[in-house]
Amino acid sequence: MKEWPREDIEKQLRGNEPAMIYFYTPLCGTCQLAGKMLGVAATLFQDVPIGQANLNFVPEFAEILTIESVPCLVIFKNGKIKEKLYAFHSVPYLVEKINASLKE
């Protein structure tokens, strides 16, 4: 996954296309594991932009998107938040949740 700067995140917030942004912090062990699982799941969604952002460098998005903790995957569709995932149980679980959010 590519690290998205503030401008790319803002662009996705204004857009109508589906997109996913993975928020993490580098010292979070759970975030590292979740990032690896999301990297595997992301291979099935190559037509959907997926970026990641270190919340330490873009803290304003924690407030804007009401992110309660990390790791957090925010799924957007039609300019709105469809889902916020905090628990990354397994790759199949992630794929199922992402598919459900994108189909709604």
Coordinates of N, CA and C in Angstrom, one line a residue:
M1 N 0.8 -1.2 0.0 CA 0.0 0.0 0.0 C 0.9 1.2 0.0
K2 N 0.4 2.2 -0.7 CA 1.2 3.5 -0.8 C 0.8 4.4 0.3
E3 N 1.7 5.1 0.9 CA 1.5 6.1 1.9 C 0.9 7.3 1.2
W4 N -0.3 7.7 1.7 CA -1.0 8.9 1.1 C -0.7 10.1 1.9
P5 N -0.3 11.2 1.3 CA -0.1 12.5 2.0 C -1.5 13.1 2.2
R6 N -1.5 14.1 3.0 CA -2.7 14.8 3.4 C -3.6 15.2 2.1
E7 N -2.9 15.6 1.1 CA -3.7 16.0 -0.1 C -4.4 14.9 -0.8
D8 N -3.8 13.7 -0.8 CA -4.5 12.5 -1.4 C -5.7 12.1 -0.5
I9 N -5.6 12.2 0.8 CA -6.7 11.8 1.7 C -7.8 12.8 1.5
E10 N -7.5 14.1 1.4 CA -8.6 15.1 1.2 C -9.3 14.9 -0.2
K11 N -8.5 14.5 -1.2 CA -9.1 14.2 -2.5 C -10.1 13.1 -2.4
Q12 N -9.7 12.0 -1.7 CA -10.6 10.9 -1.5 C -11.9 11.3 -0.8
L13 N -11.7 12.1 0.2 CA -12.9 12.6 1.0 C -13.9 13.3 0.2
R14 N -13.4 14.1 -0.8 CA -14.2 14.8 -1.7 C -14.8 14.0 -2.9
G15 N -14.2 12.9 -3.2 CA -14.5 12.1 -4.4 C -15.8 11.3 -4.2
N16 N -16.2 10.8 -5.3 CA -17.4 9.9 -5.3 C -17.0 8.4 -5.6
E17 N -15.8 8.2 -5.9 CA -15.4 6.8 -6.2 C -15.1 6.1 -4.9
P18 N -15.3 4.7 -4.9 CA -14.9 3.9 -3.7 C -13.4 4.1 -3.5
A19 N -13.0 4.1 -2.2 CA -11.6 4.2 -1.8 C -11.5 3.6 -0.4
M20 N -10.3 3.2 0.0 CA -10.1 2.8 1.4 C -8.8 3.4 1.9
I21 N -8.8 3.9 3.1 CA -7.7 4.5 3.8 C -7.4 3.7 5.1
Y22 N -6.2 3.2 5.2 CA -5.8 2.5 6.4 C -5.0 3.4 7.3
F23 N -5.5 3.7 8.5 CA -4.8 4.6 9.4 C -4.1 3.7 10.5
Y24 N -2.8 4.1 10.8 CA -2.0 3.3 11.7 C -1.0 4.2 12.4
T25 N -0.3 3.7 13.4 CA 0.8 4.4 14.0 C 2.0 3.3 13.9
P26 N 3.2 3.8 13.7 CA 4.3 2.9 13.5 C 4.7 2.0 14.7
L27 N 4.4 2.5 15.9 CA 4.8 1.7 17.1 C 3.7 0.7 17.6
C28 N 2.6 0.7 16.8 CA 1.5 -0.2 17.2 C 1.7 -1.6 16.5
G29 N 1.9 -2.6 17.4 CA 2.2 -3.9 16.9 C 1.0 -4.5 16.2
T30 N -0.2 -4.2 16.7 CA -1.4 -4.7 16.0 C -1.6 -4.1 14.7
C31 N -1.2 -2.8 14.5 CA -1.3 -2.1 13.2 C -0.4 -2.8 12.2
Q32 N 0.8 -3.3 12.7 CA 1.7 -3.9 11.7 C 1.1 -5.2 11.2
L33 N 0.5 -6.0 12.1 CA -0.1 -7.3 11.7 C -1.3 -7.0 10.8
A34 N -2.2 -6.0 11.2 CA -3.3 -5.6 10.4 C -2.9 -5.1 9.0
G35 N -1.8 -4.4 8.9 CA -1.4 -3.9 7.6 C -1.0 -5.0 6.7
K36 N -0.3 -6.0 7.3 CA 0.0 -7.2 6.4 C -1.2 -7.9 5.9
M37 N -2.2 -8.1 6.8 CA -3.4 -8.8 6.4 C -4.1 -7.9 5.3
L38 N -4.2 -6.6 5.5 CA -4.8 -5.8 4.5 C -4.1 -5.8 3.2
G39 N -2.8 -5.9 3.2 CA -2.0 -6.0 2.0 C -2.4 -7.2 1.2
V40 N -2.6 -8.3 1.9 CA -3.0 -9.5 1.2 C -4.4 -9.3 0.6
A41 N -5.3 -8.8 1.4 CA -6.7 -8.6 1.0 C -6.8 -7.6 -0.2
A42 N -5.9 -6.6 -0.1 CA -6.0 -5.6 -1.2 C -5.7 -6.1 -2.6
T43 N -5.0 -7.2 -2.7 CA -4.8 -7.8 -4.0 C -6.1 -8.1 -4.7
L44 N -7.1 -8.3 -4.0 CA -8.4 -8.7 -4.6 C -9.3 -7.4 -5.0
F45 N -8.8 -6.3 -4.6 CA -9.5 -5.0 -4.9 C -8.6 -4.0 -5.6
Q46 N -8.0 -4.5 -6.7 CA -7.0 -3.7 -7.4 C -7.7 -2.5 -8.1
D47 N -9.0 -2.5 -8.3 CA -9.7 -1.4 -9.0 C -10.1 -0.3 -8.0
V48 N -9.9 -0.6 -6.7 CA -10.3 0.4 -5.6 C -9.0 1.0 -5.1
P49 N -8.8 2.3 -5.1 CA -7.6 2.9 -4.5 C -7.6 2.6 -3.0
I50 N -6.4 2.2 -2.6 CA -6.2 1.9 -1.1 C -4.9 2.5 -0.7
G51 N -5.0 3.4 0.2 CA -3.8 4.1 0.7 C -3.7 3.9 2.2
Q52 N -2.5 4.3 2.8 CA -2.3 4.2 4.2 C -1.8 5.6 4.7
A53 N -2.0 5.9 5.9 CA -1.6 7.1 6.5 C -1.2 6.9 8.0
N54 N 0.0 7.4 8.3 CA 0.4 7.4 9.7 C -0.4 8.5 10.4
L55 N -1.2 8.1 11.4 CA -2.1 9.1 12.1 C -1.3 10.1 12.9
N56 N 0.0 9.8 13.2 CA 0.8 10.8 13.9 C 1.1 12.0 13.0
F57 N 1.1 11.8 11.7 CA 1.4 12.9 10.8 C 0.1 13.6 10.2
V58 N -1.0 13.0 10.4 CA -2.3 13.6 9.9 C -3.4 13.5 11.0
P59 N -3.1 14.0 12.2 CA -4.0 13.8 13.4 C -5.3 14.5 13.2
E60 N -5.4 15.5 12.3 CA -6.7 16.1 12.1 C -7.8 15.2 11.5
F61 N -7.3 14.1 10.8 CA -8.2 13.1 10.2 C -8.9 12.2 11.3
A62 N -8.2 12.1 12.4 CA -8.8 11.3 13.6 C -10.0 12.0 14.0
E63 N -10.0 13.4 14.1 CA -11.2 14.1 14.5 C -12.2 14.2 13.4
I64 N -11.8 14.5 12.2 CA -12.7 14.6 11.0 C -13.5 13.4 10.8
L65 N -12.8 12.2 10.9 CA -13.4 10.9 10.6 C -13.8 10.2 11.8
T66 N -13.7 10.8 13.0 CA -14.0 10.2 14.3 C -13.3 8.8 14.4
I67 N -12.0 8.8 14.2 CA -11.3 7.5 14.4 C -11.0 7.4 15.8
E68 N -11.5 6.3 16.4 CA -11.4 6.0 17.8 C -10.1 5.4 18.3
S69 N -9.5 4.6 17.4 CA -8.2 3.9 17.7 C -7.6 3.4 16.4
V70 N -6.4 2.9 16.5 CA -5.7 2.3 15.4 C -5.4 0.9 15.7
P71 N -5.4 0.0 14.8 CA -5.6 0.3 13.3 C -7.0 0.6 13.0
C72 N -7.2 1.3 11.9 CA -8.5 1.6 11.4 C -8.5 1.7 9.9
L73 N -9.4 0.9 9.3 CA -9.6 1.0 7.8 C -10.9 1.7 7.6
V74 N -10.9 2.8 6.9 CA -12.0 3.6 6.5 C -12.4 3.3 5.1
I75 N -13.6 2.8 4.8 CA -14.0 2.5 3.5 C -15.0 3.6 3.1
F76 N -14.7 4.2 1.9 CA -15.6 5.3 1.4 C -16.3 4.8 0.1
K77 N -17.5 5.3 -0.1 CA -18.2 5.1 -1.3 C -19.2 6.3 -1.5
N78 N -19.2 6.8 -2.7 CA -20.1 8.0 -3.0 C -19.8 9.1 -2.0
G79 N -18.6 9.4 -1.7 CA -18.2 10.5 -0.8 C -18.6 10.3 0.6
K80 N -19.0 9.1 1.0 CA -19.5 8.9 2.4 C -18.7 7.7 3.0
I81 N -18.6 7.7 4.3 CA -18.0 6.6 5.0 C -19.0 5.5 5.0
K82 N -18.6 4.3 4.5 CA -19.5 3.1 4.5 C -19.2 2.3 5.7
E83 N -17.9 2.2 6.1 CA -17.5 1.3 7.2 C -16.2 1.8 7.8
K84 N -16.1 1.6 9.1 CA -14.8 1.8 9.8 C -14.5 0.5 10.5
L85 N -13.4 -0.1 10.1 CA -13.0 -1.4 10.7 C -11.9 -1.2 11.7
Y86 N -12.0 -1.7 12.9 CA -11.0 -1.6 13.9 C -10.4 -3.0 14.2
A87 N -11.2 -4.0 14.0 CA -10.8 -5.4 14.3 C -10.5 -6.1 12.9
F88 N -9.3 -6.6 12.8 CA -8.9 -7.2 11.6 C -8.7 -8.7 11.9
H89 N -9.8 -9.4 12.0 CA -9.7 -10.8 12.5 C -8.9 -11.8 11.6
S90 N -9.1 -11.7 10.3 CA -8.4 -12.5 9.3 C -8.5 -11.9 8.0
V91 N -7.8 -12.4 7.0 CA -7.9 -12.0 5.6 C -9.3 -12.3 5.1
P92 N -9.8 -13.5 5.2 CA -11.2 -13.7 4.7 C -12.2 -12.8 5.3
Y93 N -12.1 -12.5 6.6 CA -13.0 -11.6 7.3 C -12.9 -10.2 6.6
L94 N -11.7 -9.7 6.4 CA -11.5 -8.4 5.8 C -12.1 -8.3 4.4
V95 N -11.9 -9.4 3.6 CA -12.4 -9.5 2.2 C -14.0 -9.4 2.3
E96 N -14.5 -10.2 3.2 CA -16.0 -10.2 3.4 C -16.5 -8.8 3.7
K97 N -15.9 -8.1 4.7 CA -16.4 -6.8 5.1 C -16.2 -5.8 4.0
I98 N -15.1 -5.8 3.3 CA -14.9 -4.9 2.3 C -15.9 -5.1 1.1
N99 N -16.1 -6.3 0.7 CA -17.1 -6.6 -0.3 C -18.4 -6.1 0.1
A100 N -18.8 -6.4 1.3 CA -20.2 -6.0 1.8 C -20.3 -4.4 1.7
S101 N -19.3 -3.7 2.1 CA -19.3 -2.3 2.1 C -19.3 -1.7 0.7
L102 N -18.6 -2.3 -0.2 CA -18.6 -1.8 -1.5 C -19.8 -2.1 -2.3
K103 N -20.6 -3.1 -1.9 CA -21.8 -3.5 -2.7 C -23.0 -2.7 -2.2
E104 N -23.0 -2.2 -1.0 CA -24.1 -1.4 -0.5 C -24.4 -0.2 -1.4

